């Protein structure tokens, strides 16, 4: 936990890798509705809007064992 920040406080979070939207998240977490996507660049955060727009692409990358 960050000094002076309670568990219920929100701190500036990540920027969406697609659109640049800035999120507000609890310490050590993601903003509500965001997802993580892995690519050649590493792991990126996607905002709720970009997650919804790209859900088919995200699901297509899941291993068959998820289905």
mmCIF file with all atom_site columns, N, CA and C in Angstrom:
data_model
loop_
_atom_site.group_PDB
_atom_site.id
_atom_site.type_symbol
_atom_site.label_atom_id
_atom_site.label_alt_id
_atom_site.label_comp_id
_atom_site.label_asym_id
_atom_site.label_entity_id
_atom_site.label_seq_id
_atom_site.pdbx_PDB_ins_code
_atom_site.Cartn_x
_atom_site.Cartn_y
_atom_site.Cartn_z
_atom_site.occupancy
_atom_site.B_iso_or_equiv
_atom_site.pdbx_formal_charge
_atom_site.auth_seq_id
_atom_site.auth_comp_id
_atom_site.auth_asym_id
_atom_site.auth_atom_id
_atom_site.pdbx_PDB_model_num
ATOM 1   N N  . UNK A 1 1  ? 0.841   -1.169  0.000   1.00 0.00 ? 1  UNK A N  1
ATOM 2   C CA . UNK A 1 1  ? 0.000   0.000   0.000   1.00 0.00 ? 1  UNK A CA 1
ATOM 3   C C  . UNK A 1 1  ? 0.886   1.232   0.000   1.00 0.00 ? 1  UNK A C  1
ATOM 4   N N  . UNK A 1 2  ? 0.427   2.284   -0.659  1.00 0.00 ? 2  UNK A N  1
ATOM 5   C CA . UNK A 1 2  ? 1.160   3.532   -0.715  1.00 0.00 ? 2  UNK A CA 1
ATOM 6   C C  . UNK A 1 2  ? 0.994   4.291   0.592   1.00 0.00 ? 2  UNK A C  1
ATOM 7   N N  . UNK A 1 3  ? 2.032   4.996   1.015   1.00 0.00 ? 3  UNK A N  1
ATOM 8   C CA . UNK A 1 3  ? 1.971   5.782   2.239   1.00 0.00 ? 3  UNK A CA 1
ATOM 9   C C  . UNK A 1 3  ? 0.874   6.831   2.139   1.00 0.00 ? 3  UNK A C  1
ATOM 10  N N  . UNK A 1 4  ? 0.029   6.896   3.144   1.00 0.00 ? 4  UNK A N  1
ATOM 11  C CA . UNK A 1 4  ? -1.034  7.891   3.174   1.00 0.00 ? 4  UNK A CA 1
ATOM 12  C C  . UNK A 1 4  ? -2.235  7.560   2.312   1.00 0.00 ? 4  UNK A C  1
ATOM 13  N N  . UNK A 1 5  ? -2.300  6.346   1.756   1.00 0.00 ? 5  UNK A N  1
ATOM 14  C CA . UNK A 1 5  ? -3.418  5.949   0.907   1.00 0.00 ? 5  UNK A CA 1
ATOM 15  C C  . UNK A 1 5  ? -4.100  4.752   1.553   1.00 0.00 ? 5  UNK A C  1
ATOM 16  N N  . UNK A 1 6  ? -5.403  4.866   1.793   1.00 0.00 ? 6  UNK A N  1
ATOM 17  C CA . UNK A 1 6  ? -6.128  3.752   2.399   1.00 0.00 ? 6  UNK A CA 1
ATOM 18  C C  . UNK A 1 6  ? -6.550  2.761   1.323   1.00 0.00 ? 6  UNK A C  1
ATOM 19  N N  . UNK A 1 7  ? -7.042  1.603   1.757   1.00 0.00 ? 7  UNK A N  1
ATOM 20  C CA . UNK A 1 7  ? -7.471  0.566   0.813   1.00 0.00 ? 7  UNK A CA 1
ATOM 21  C C  . UNK A 1 7  ? -8.653  1.014   -0.032  1.00 0.00 ? 7  UNK A C  1
ATOM 22  N N  . UNK A 1 8  ? -9.427  1.978   0.435   1.00 0.00 ? 8  UNK A N  1
ATOM 23  C CA . UNK A 1 8  ? -10.600 2.415   -0.312  1.00 0.00 ? 8  UNK A CA 1
ATOM 24  C C  . UNK A 1 8  ? -10.313 3.604   -1.219  1.00 0.00 ? 8  UNK A C  1
ATOM 25  N N  . UNK A 1 9  ? -9.139  4.236   -1.058  1.00 0.00 ? 9  UNK A N  1
ATOM 26  C CA . UNK A 1 9  ? -8.766  5.358   -1.915  1.00 0.00 ? 9  UNK A CA 1
ATOM 27  C C  . UNK A 1 9  ? -8.411  4.856   -3.308  1.00 0.00 ? 9  UNK A C  1
ATOM 28  N N  . UNK A 1 10 ? -8.623  5.718   -4.284  1.00 0.00 ? 10 UNK A N  1
ATOM 29  C CA . UNK A 1 10 ? -8.230  5.399   -5.654  1.00 0.00 ? 10 UNK A CA 1
ATOM 30  C C  . UNK A 1 10 ? -7.057  6.281   -6.034  1.00 0.00 ? 10 UNK A C  1
ATOM 31  N N  . UNK A 1 11 ? -6.096  5.701   -6.710  1.00 0.00 ? 11 UNK A N  1
ATOM 32  C CA . UNK A 1 11 ? -4.914  6.425   -7.150  1.00 0.00 ? 11 UNK A CA 1
ATOM 33  C C  . UNK A 1 11 ? -4.880  6.420   -8.668  1.00 0.00 ? 11 UNK A C  1
ATOM 34  N N  . UNK A 1 12 ? -4.140  7.350   -9.275  1.00 0.00 ? 12 UNK A N  1
ATOM 35  C CA . UNK A 1 12 ? -4.047  7.328   -10.739 1.00 0.00 ? 12 UNK A CA 1
ATOM 36  C C  . UNK A 1 12 ? -3.586  5.954   -11.215 1.00 0.00 ? 12 UNK A C  1
ATOM 37  N N  . UNK A 1 13 ? -4.304  5.408   -12.148 1.00 0.00 ? 13 UNK A N  1
ATOM 38  C CA . UNK A 1 13 ? -4.007  4.074   -12.645 1.00 0.00 ? 13 UNK A CA 1
ATOM 39  C C  . UNK A 1 13 ? -3.346  4.121   -14.004 1.00 0.00 ? 13 UNK A C  1
ATOM 40  N N  . UNK A 1 14 ? -3.452  3.039   -14.718 1.00 0.00 ? 14 UNK A N  1
ATOM 41  C CA . UNK A 1 14 ? -2.785  2.932   -16.019 1.00 0.00 ? 14 UNK A CA 1
ATOM 42  C C  . UNK A 1 14 ? -3.489  3.740   -17.107 1.00 0.00 ? 14 UNK A C  1
ATOM 43  N N  . UNK A 1 15 ? -2.801  3.879   -18.213 1.00 0.00 ? 15 UNK A N  1
ATOM 44  C CA . UNK A 1 15 ? -3.386  4.464   -19.414 1.00 0.00 ? 15 UNK A CA 1
ATOM 45  C C  . UNK A 1 15 ? -3.732  3.311   -20.353 1.00 0.00 ? 15 UNK A C  1
ATOM 46  N N  . UNK A 1 16 ? -4.864  3.410   -21.025 1.00 0.00 ? 16 UNK A N  1
ATOM 47  C CA . UNK A 1 16 ? -5.277  2.376   -21.977 1.00 0.00 ? 16 UNK A CA 1
ATOM 48  C C  . UNK A 1 16 ? -4.260  2.308   -23.116 1.00 0.00 ? 16 UNK A C  1
ATOM 49  N N  . UNK A 1 17 ? -3.845  1.104   -23.459 1.00 0.00 ? 17 UNK A N  1
ATOM 50  C CA . UNK A 1 17 ? -2.855  0.899   -24.516 1.00 0.00 ? 17 UNK A CA 1
ATOM 51  C C  . UNK A 1 17 ? -3.406  1.238   -25.896 1.00 0.00 ? 17 UNK A C  1
ATOM 52  N N  . UNK A 1 18 ? -4.731  1.266   -26.056 1.00 0.00 ? 18 UNK A N  1
ATOM 53  C CA . UNK A 1 18 ? -5.315  1.551   -27.374 1.00 0.00 ? 18 UNK A CA 1
ATOM 54  C C  . UNK A 1 18 ? -5.701  3.017   -27.535 1.00 0.00 ? 18 UNK A C  1
ATOM 55  N N  . UNK A 1 19 ? -6.429  3.573   -26.566 1.00 0.00 ? 19 UNK A N  1
ATOM 56  C CA . UNK A 1 19 ? -6.956  4.932   -26.746 1.00 0.00 ? 19 UNK A CA 1
ATOM 57  C C  . UNK A 1 19 ? -6.322  5.972   -25.831 1.00 0.00 ? 19 UNK A C  1
ATOM 58  N N  . UNK A 1 20 ? -5.560  5.532   -24.827 1.00 0.00 ? 20 UNK A N  1
ATOM 59  C CA . UNK A 1 20 ? -4.884  6.462   -23.939 1.00 0.00 ? 20 UNK A CA 1
ATOM 60  C C  . UNK A 1 20 ? -5.707  6.950   -22.762 1.00 0.00 ? 20 UNK A C  1
ATOM 61  N N  . UNK A 1 21 ? -6.939  6.468   -22.623 1.00 0.00 ? 21 UNK A N  1
ATOM 62  C CA . UNK A 1 21 ? -7.771  6.852   -21.481 1.00 0.00 ? 21 UNK A CA 1
ATOM 63  C C  . UNK A 1 21 ? -7.043  6.530   -20.184 1.00 0.00 ? 21 UNK A C  1
ATOM 64  N N  . UNK A 1 22 ? -7.079  7.483   -19.241 1.00 0.00 ? 22 UNK A N  1
ATOM 65  C CA . UNK A 1 22 ? -6.453  7.260   -17.944 1.00 0.00 ? 22 UNK A CA 1
ATOM 66  C C  . UNK A 1 22 ? -7.491  6.710   -16.980 1.00 0.00 ? 22 UNK A C  1
ATOM 67  N N  . UNK A 1 23 ? -7.091  5.722   -16.197 1.00 0.00 ? 23 UNK A N  1
ATOM 68  C CA . UNK A 1 23 ? -8.002  5.106   -15.255 1.00 0.00 ? 23 UNK A CA 1
ATOM 69  C C  . UNK A 1 23 ? -7.654  5.475   -13.827 1.00 0.00 ? 23 UNK A C  1
ATOM 70  N N  . UNK A 1 24 ? -8.598  5.262   -12.931 1.00 0.00 ? 24 UNK A N  1
ATOM 71  C CA . UNK A 1 24 ? -8.408  5.447   -11.508 1.00 0.00 ? 24 UNK A CA 1
ATOM 72  C C  . UNK A 1 24 ? -8.647  4.102   -10.856 1.00 0.00 ? 24 UNK A C  1
ATOM 73  N N  . UNK A 1 25 ? -7.668  3.623   -10.098 1.00 0.00 ? 25 UNK A N  1
ATOM 74  C CA . UNK A 1 25 ? -7.754  2.261   -9.570  1.00 0.00 ? 25 UNK A CA 1
ATOM 75  C C  . UNK A 1 25 ? -7.342  2.209   -8.112  1.00 0.00 ? 25 UNK A C  1
ATOM 76  N N  . UNK A 1 26 ? -7.829  1.186   -7.401  1.00 0.00 ? 26 UNK A N  1
ATOM 77  C CA . UNK A 1 26 ? -7.331  0.982   -6.044  1.00 0.00 ? 26 UNK A CA 1
ATOM 78  C C  . UNK A 1 26 ? -5.855  0.604   -6.116  1.00 0.00 ? 26 UNK A C  1
ATOM 79  N N  . UNK A 1 27 ? -5.091  0.873   -5.056  1.00 0.00 ? 27 UNK A N  1
ATOM 80  C CA . UNK A 1 27 ? -3.663  0.546   -5.080  1.00 0.00 ? 27 UNK A CA 1
ATOM 81  C C  . UNK A 1 27 ? -3.419  -0.905  -5.474  1.00 0.00 ? 27 UNK A C  1
ATOM 82  N N  . UNK A 1 28 ? -2.562  -1.104  -6.467  1.00 0.00 ? 28 UNK A N  1
ATOM 83  C CA . UNK A 1 28 ? -2.212  -2.447  -6.919  1.00 0.00 ? 28 UNK A CA 1
ATOM 84  C C  . UNK A 1 28 ? -3.254  -3.115  -7.791  1.00 0.00 ? 28 UNK A C  1
ATOM 85  N N  . UNK A 1 29 ? -4.294  -2.399  -8.200  1.00 0.00 ? 29 UNK A N  1
ATOM 86  C CA . UNK A 1 29 ? -5.355  -3.012  -8.996  1.00 0.00 ? 29 UNK A CA 1
ATOM 87  C C  . UNK A 1 29 ? -5.582  -2.314  -10.309 1.00 0.00 ? 29 UNK A C  1
ATOM 88  N N  . UNK A 1 30 ? -6.578  -2.798  -11.014 1.00 0.00 ? 30 UNK A N  1
ATOM 89  C CA . UNK A 1 30 ? -7.000  -2.194  -12.280 1.00 0.00 ? 30 UNK A CA 1
ATOM 90  C C  . UNK A 1 30 ? -8.314  -1.454  -12.064 1.00 0.00 ? 30 UNK A C  1
ATOM 91  N N  . UNK A 1 31 ? -8.585  -0.438  -12.865 1.00 0.00 ? 31 UNK A N  1
ATOM 92  C CA . UNK A 1 31 ? -9.892  0.203   -12.797 1.00 0.00 ? 31 UNK A CA 1
ATOM 93  C C  . UNK A 1 31 ? -10.992 -0.815  -13.147 1.00 0.00 ? 31 UNK A C  1
ATOM 94  N N  . UNK A 1 32 ? -12.172 -0.623  -12.609 1.00 0.00 ? 32 UNK A N  1
ATOM 95  C CA . UNK A 1 32 ? -13.299 -1.528  -12.865 1.00 0.00 ? 32 UNK A CA 1
ATOM 96  C C  . UNK A 1 32 ? -13.577 -1.609  -14.361 1.00 0.00 ? 32 UNK A C  1
ATOM 97  N N  . UNK A 1 33 ? -13.766 -2.832  -14.870 1.00 0.00 ? 33 UNK A N  1
ATOM 98  C CA . UNK A 1 33 ? -14.095 -3.051  -16.269 1.00 0.00 ? 33 UNK A CA 1
ATOM 99  C C  . UNK A 1 33 ? -12.899 -3.144  -17.199 1.00 0.00 ? 33 UNK A C  1
ATOM 100 N N  . UNK A 1 34 ? -11.706 -2.875  -16.716 1.00 0.00 ? 34 UNK A N  1
ATOM 101 C CA . UNK A 1 34 ? -10.510 -2.947  -17.552 1.00 0.00 ? 34 UNK A CA 1
ATOM 102 C C  . UNK A 1 34 ? -10.045 -4.382  -17.673 1.00 0.00 ? 34 UNK A C  1
ATOM 103 N N  . UNK A 1 35 ? -9.270  -4.665  -18.702 1.00 0.00 ? 35 UNK A N  1
ATOM 104 C CA . UNK A 1 35 ? -8.704  -6.001  -18.901 1.00 0.00 ? 35 UNK A CA 1
ATOM 105 C C  . UNK A 1 35 ? -7.210  -5.875  -19.201 1.00 0.00 ? 35 UNK A C  1
ATOM 106 N N  . UNK A 1 36 ? -6.537  -6.989  -19.081 1.00 0.00 ? 36 UNK A N  1
ATOM 107 C CA . UNK A 1 36 ? -5.123  -7.059  -19.433 1.00 0.00 ? 36 UNK A CA 1
ATOM 108 C C  . UNK A 1 36 ? -4.992  -7.837  -20.728 1.00 0.00 ? 36 UNK A C  1
ATOM 109 N N  . UNK A 1 37 ? -4.148  -7.364  -21.611 1.00 0.00 ? 37 UNK A N  1
ATOM 110 C CA . UNK A 1 37 ? -3.913  -8.043  -22.879 1.00 0.00 ? 37 UNK A CA 1
ATOM 111 C C  . UNK A 1 37 ? -2.411  -8.208  -23.068 1.00 0.00 ? 37 UNK A C  1
ATOM 112 N N  . UNK A 1 38 ? -1.994  -9.413  -23.421 1.00 0.00 ? 38 UNK A N  1
ATOM 113 C CA . UNK A 1 38 ? -0.566  -9.634  -23.661 1.00 0.00 ? 38 UNK A CA 1
ATOM 114 C C  . UNK A 1 38 ? -0.285  -9.553  -25.155 1.00 0.00 ? 38 UNK A C  1
ATOM 115 N N  . UNK A 1 39 ? 0.864   -8.998  -25.470 1.00 0.00 ? 39 UNK A N  1
ATOM 116 C CA . UNK A 1 39 ? 1.284   -8.863  -26.863 1.00 0.00 ? 39 UNK A CA 1
ATOM 117 C C  . UNK A 1 39 ? 2.800   -8.958  -26.906 1.00 0.00 ? 39 UNK A C  1
ATOM 118 N N  . UNK A 1 40 ? 3.362   -8.689  -28.074 1.00 0.00 ? 40 UNK A N  1
ATOM 119 C CA . UNK A 1 40 ? 4.809   -8.716  -28.222 1.00 0.00 ? 40 UNK A CA 1
ATOM 120 C C  . UNK A 1 40 ? 5.476   -7.673  -27.317 1.00 0.00 ? 40 UNK A C  1
ATOM 121 N N  . UNK A 1 41 ? 4.734   -6.599  -27.000 1.00 0.00 ? 41 UNK A N  1
ATOM 122 C CA . UNK A 1 41 ? 5.266   -5.522  -26.165 1.00 0.00 ? 41 UNK A CA 1
ATOM 123 C C  . UNK A 1 41 ? 5.223   -5.866  -24.685 1.00 0.00 ? 41 UNK A C  1
ATOM 124 N N  . UNK A 1 42 ? 4.483   -6.875  -24.318 1.00 0.00 ? 42 UNK A N  1
ATOM 125 C CA . UNK A 1 42 ? 4.310   -7.230  -22.910 1.00 0.00 ? 42 UNK A CA 1
ATOM 126 C C  . UNK A 1 42 ? 2.834   -7.220  -22.554 1.00 0.00 ? 42 UNK A C  1
ATOM 127 N N  . UNK A 1 43 ? 2.527   -6.885  -21.313 1.00 0.00 ? 43 UNK A N  1
ATOM 128 C CA . UNK A 1 43 ? 1.144   -6.859  -20.841 1.00 0.00 ? 43 UNK A CA 1
ATOM 129 C C  . UNK A 1 43 ? 0.657   -5.411  -20.837 1.00 0.00 ? 43 UNK A C  1
ATOM 130 N N  . UNK A 1 44 ? -0.472  -5.173  -21.474 1.00 0.00 ? 44 UNK A N  1
ATOM 131 C CA . UNK A 1 44 ? -1.063  -3.842  -21.570 1.00 0.00 ? 44 UNK A CA 1
ATOM 132 C C  . UNK A 1 44 ? -2.426  -3.829  -20.906 1.00 0.00 ? 44 UNK A C  1
ATOM 133 N N  . UNK A 1 45 ? -2.834  -2.670  -20.420 1.00 0.00 ? 45 UNK A N  1
ATOM 134 C CA . UNK A 1 45 ? -4.178  -2.496  -19.889 1.00 0.00 ? 45 UNK A CA 1
ATOM 135 C C  . UNK A 1 45 ? -5.082  -1.916  -20.955 1.00 0.00 ? 45 UNK A C  1
ATOM 136 N N  . UNK A 1 46 ? -6.316  -2.420  -21.013 1.00 0.00 ? 46 UNK A N  1
ATOM 137 C CA . UNK A 1 46 ? -7.315  -1.899  -21.947 1.00 0.00 ? 46 UNK A CA 1
ATOM 138 C C  . UNK A 1 46 ? -8.493  -1.365  -21.148 1.00 0.00 ? 46 UNK A C  1
ATOM 139 N N  . UNK A 1 47 ? -8.928  -0.139  -21.445 1.00 0.00 ? 47 UNK A N  1
ATOM 140 C CA . UNK A 1 47 ? -10.060 0.451   -20.738 1.00 0.00 ? 47 UNK A CA 1
ATOM 141 C C  . UNK A 1 47 ? -11.332 -0.341  -21.036 1.00 0.00 ? 47 UNK A C  1
ATOM 142 N N  . UNK A 1 48 ? -12.388 -0.023  -20.298 1.00 0.00 ? 48 UNK A N  1
ATOM 143 C CA . UNK A 1 48 ? -13.650 -0.746  -20.453 1.00 0.00 ? 48 UNK A CA 1
ATOM 144 C C  . UNK A 1 48 ? -14.195 -0.642  -21.879 1.00 0.00 ? 48 UNK A C  1
ATOM 145 N N  . UNK A 1 49 ? -14.139 0.555   -22.479 1.00 0.00 ? 49 UNK A N  1
ATOM 146 C CA . UNK A 1 49 ? -14.662 0.734   -23.835 1.00 0.00 ? 49 UNK A CA 1
ATOM 147 C C  . UNK A 1 49 ? -13.867 -0.084  -24.850 1.00 0.00 ? 49 UNK A C  1
ATOM 148 N N  . UNK A 1 50 ? -12.542 -0.058  -24.766 1.00 0.00 ? 50 UNK A N  1
ATOM 149 C CA . UNK A 1 50 ? -11.711 -0.815  -25.703 1.00 0.00 ? 50 UNK A CA 1
ATOM 150 C C  . UNK A 1 50 ? -11.848 -2.315  -25.462 1.00 0.00 ? 50 UNK A C  1
ATOM 151 N N  . UNK A 1 51 ? -12.024 -2.717  -24.217 1.00 0.00 ? 51 UNK A N  1
ATOM 152 C CA . UNK A 1 51 ? -12.252 -4.131  -23.914 1.00 0.00 ? 51 UNK A CA 1
ATOM 153 C C  . UNK A 1 51 ? -13.527 -4.596  -24.599 1.00 0.00 ? 51 UNK A C  1
ATOM 154 N N  . UNK A 1 52 ? -14.604 -3.824  -24.476 1.00 0.00 ? 52 UNK A N  1
ATOM 155 C CA . UNK A 1 52 ? -15.880 -4.196  -25.113 1.00 0.00 ? 52 UNK A CA 1
ATOM 156 C C  . UNK A 1 52 ? -15.766 -4.244  -26.633 1.00 0.00 ? 52 UNK A C  1
ATOM 157 N N  . UNK A 1 53 ? -15.063 -3.266  -27.211 1.00 0.00 ? 53 UNK A N  1
ATOM 158 C CA . UNK A 1 53 ? -14.918 -3.210  -28.664 1.00 0.00 ? 53 UNK A CA 1
ATOM 159 C C  . UNK A 1 53 ? -14.082 -4.360  -29.210 1.00 0.00 ? 53 UNK A C  1
ATOM 160 N N  . UNK A 1 54 ? -13.190 -4.922  -28.403 1.00 0.00 ? 54 UNK A N  1
ATOM 161 C CA . UNK A 1 54 ? -12.253 -5.933  -28.875 1.00 0.00 ? 54 UNK A CA 1
ATOM 162 C C  . UNK A 1 54 ? -12.437 -7.290  -28.213 1.00 0.00 ? 54 UNK A C  1
ATOM 163 N N  . UNK A 1 55 ? -13.607 -7.531  -27.626 1.00 0.00 ? 55 UNK A N  1
ATOM 164 C CA . UNK A 1 55 ? -13.818 -8.768  -26.877 1.00 0.00 ? 55 UNK A CA 1
ATOM 165 C C  . UNK A 1 55 ? -13.651 -10.016 -27.758 1.00 0.00 ? 55 UNK A C  1
ATOM 166 N N  . UNK A 1 56 ? -14.067 -9.972  -29.001 1.00 0.00 ? 56 UNK A N  1
ATOM 167 C CA . UNK A 1 56 ? -13.899 -11.150 -29.877 1.00 0.00 ? 56 UNK A CA 1
ATOM 168 C C  . UNK A 1 56 ? -12.436 -11.473 -30.101 1.00 0.00 ? 56 UNK A C  1
ATOM 169 N N  . UNK A 1 57 ? -11.628 -10.450 -30.313 1.00 0.00 ? 57 UNK A N  1
ATOM 170 C CA . UNK A 1 57 ? -10.197 -10.658 -30.494 1.00 0.00 ? 57 UNK A CA 1
ATOM 171 C C  . UNK A 1 57 ? -9.569  -11.207 -29.218 1.00 0.00 ? 57 UNK A C  1
ATOM 172 N N  . UNK A 1 58 ? -9.988  -10.679 -28.074 1.00 0.00 ? 58 UNK A N  1
ATOM 173 C CA . UNK A 1 58 ? -9.461  -11.138 -26.791 1.00 0.00 ? 58 UNK A CA 1
ATOM 174 C C  . UNK A 1 58 ? -9.826  -12.601 -26.569 1.00 0.00 ? 58 UNK A C  1
ATOM 175 N N  . UNK A 1 59 ? -11.086 -12.964 -26.807 1.00 0.00 ? 59 UNK A N  1
ATOM 176 C CA . UNK A 1 59 ? -11.523 -14.345 -26.621 1.00 0.00 ? 59 UNK A CA 1
ATOM 177 C C  . UNK A 1 59 ? -10.843 -15.298 -27.597 1.00 0.00 ? 59 UNK A C  1
ATOM 178 N N  . UNK A 1 60 ? -10.557 -14.833 -28.804 1.00 0.00 ? 60 UNK A N  1
ATOM 179 C CA . UNK A 1 60 ? -9.922  -15.686 -29.803 1.00 0.00 ? 60 UNK A CA 1
ATOM 180 C C  . UNK A 1 60 ? -8.513  -16.101 -29.392 1.00 0.00 ? 60 UNK A C  1
ATOM 181 N N  . UNK A 1 61 ? -7.890  -15.335 -28.519 1.00 0.00 ? 61 UNK A N  1
ATOM 182 C CA . UNK A 1 61 ? -6.530  -15.635 -28.080 1.00 0.00 ? 61 UNK A CA 1
ATOM 183 C C  . UNK A 1 61 ? -6.486  -16.605 -26.904 1.00 0.00 ? 61 UNK A C  1
ATOM 184 N N  . UNK A 1 62 ? -7.648  -16.955 -26.344 1.00 0.00 ? 62 UNK A N  1
ATOM 185 C CA . UNK A 1 62 ? -7.686  -17.892 -25.214 1.00 0.00 ? 62 UNK A CA 1
ATOM 186 C C  . UNK A 1 62 ? -7.408  -19.313 -25.680 1.00 0.00 ? 62 UNK A C  1
ATOM 187 N N  . UNK A 1 63 ? -6.754  -20.085 -24.837 1.00 0.00 ? 63 UNK A N  1
ATOM 188 C CA . UNK A 1 63 ? -6.521  -21.500 -25.131 1.00 0.00 ? 63 UNK A CA 1
ATOM 189 C C  . UNK A 1 63 ? -7.848  -22.239 -25.186 1.00 0.00 ? 63 UNK A C  1
ATOM 190 N N  . UNK A 1 64 ? -7.889  -23.342 -25.919 1.00 0.00 ? 64 UNK A N  1
ATOM 191 C CA . UNK A 1 64 ? -9.116  -24.141 -26.050 1.00 0.00 ? 64 UNK A CA 1
ATOM 192 C C  . UNK A 1 64 ? -9.638  -24.634 -24.712 1.00 0.00 ? 64 UNK A C  1
ATOM 193 N N  . UNK A 1 65 ? -8.746  -24.826 -23.745 1.00 0.00 ? 65 UNK A N  1
ATOM 194 C CA . UNK A 1 65 ? -9.185  -25.351 -22.453 1.00 0.00 ? 65 UNK A CA 1
ATOM 195 C C  . UNK A 1 65 ? -10.168 -24.397 -21.749 1.00 0.00 ? 65 UNK A C  1
ATOM 196 N N  . UNK A 1 66 ? -10.190 -23.117 -22.131 1.00 0.00 ? 66 UNK A N  1
ATOM 197 C CA . UNK A 1 66 ? -11.149 -22.172 -21.550 1.00 0.00 ? 66 UNK A CA 1
ATOM 198 C C  . UNK A 1 66 ? -12.550 -22.421 -22.066 1.00 0.00 ? 66 UNK A C  1
ATOM 199 N N  . UNK A 1 67 ? -12.670 -23.104 -23.186 1.00 0.00 ? 67 UNK A N  1
ATOM 200 C CA . UNK A 1 67 ? -13.985 -23.340 -23.782 1.00 0.00 ? 67 UNK A CA 1
ATOM 201 C C  . UNK A 1 67 ? -14.397 -24.726 -23.439 1.00 0.00 ? 67 UNK A C  1
#
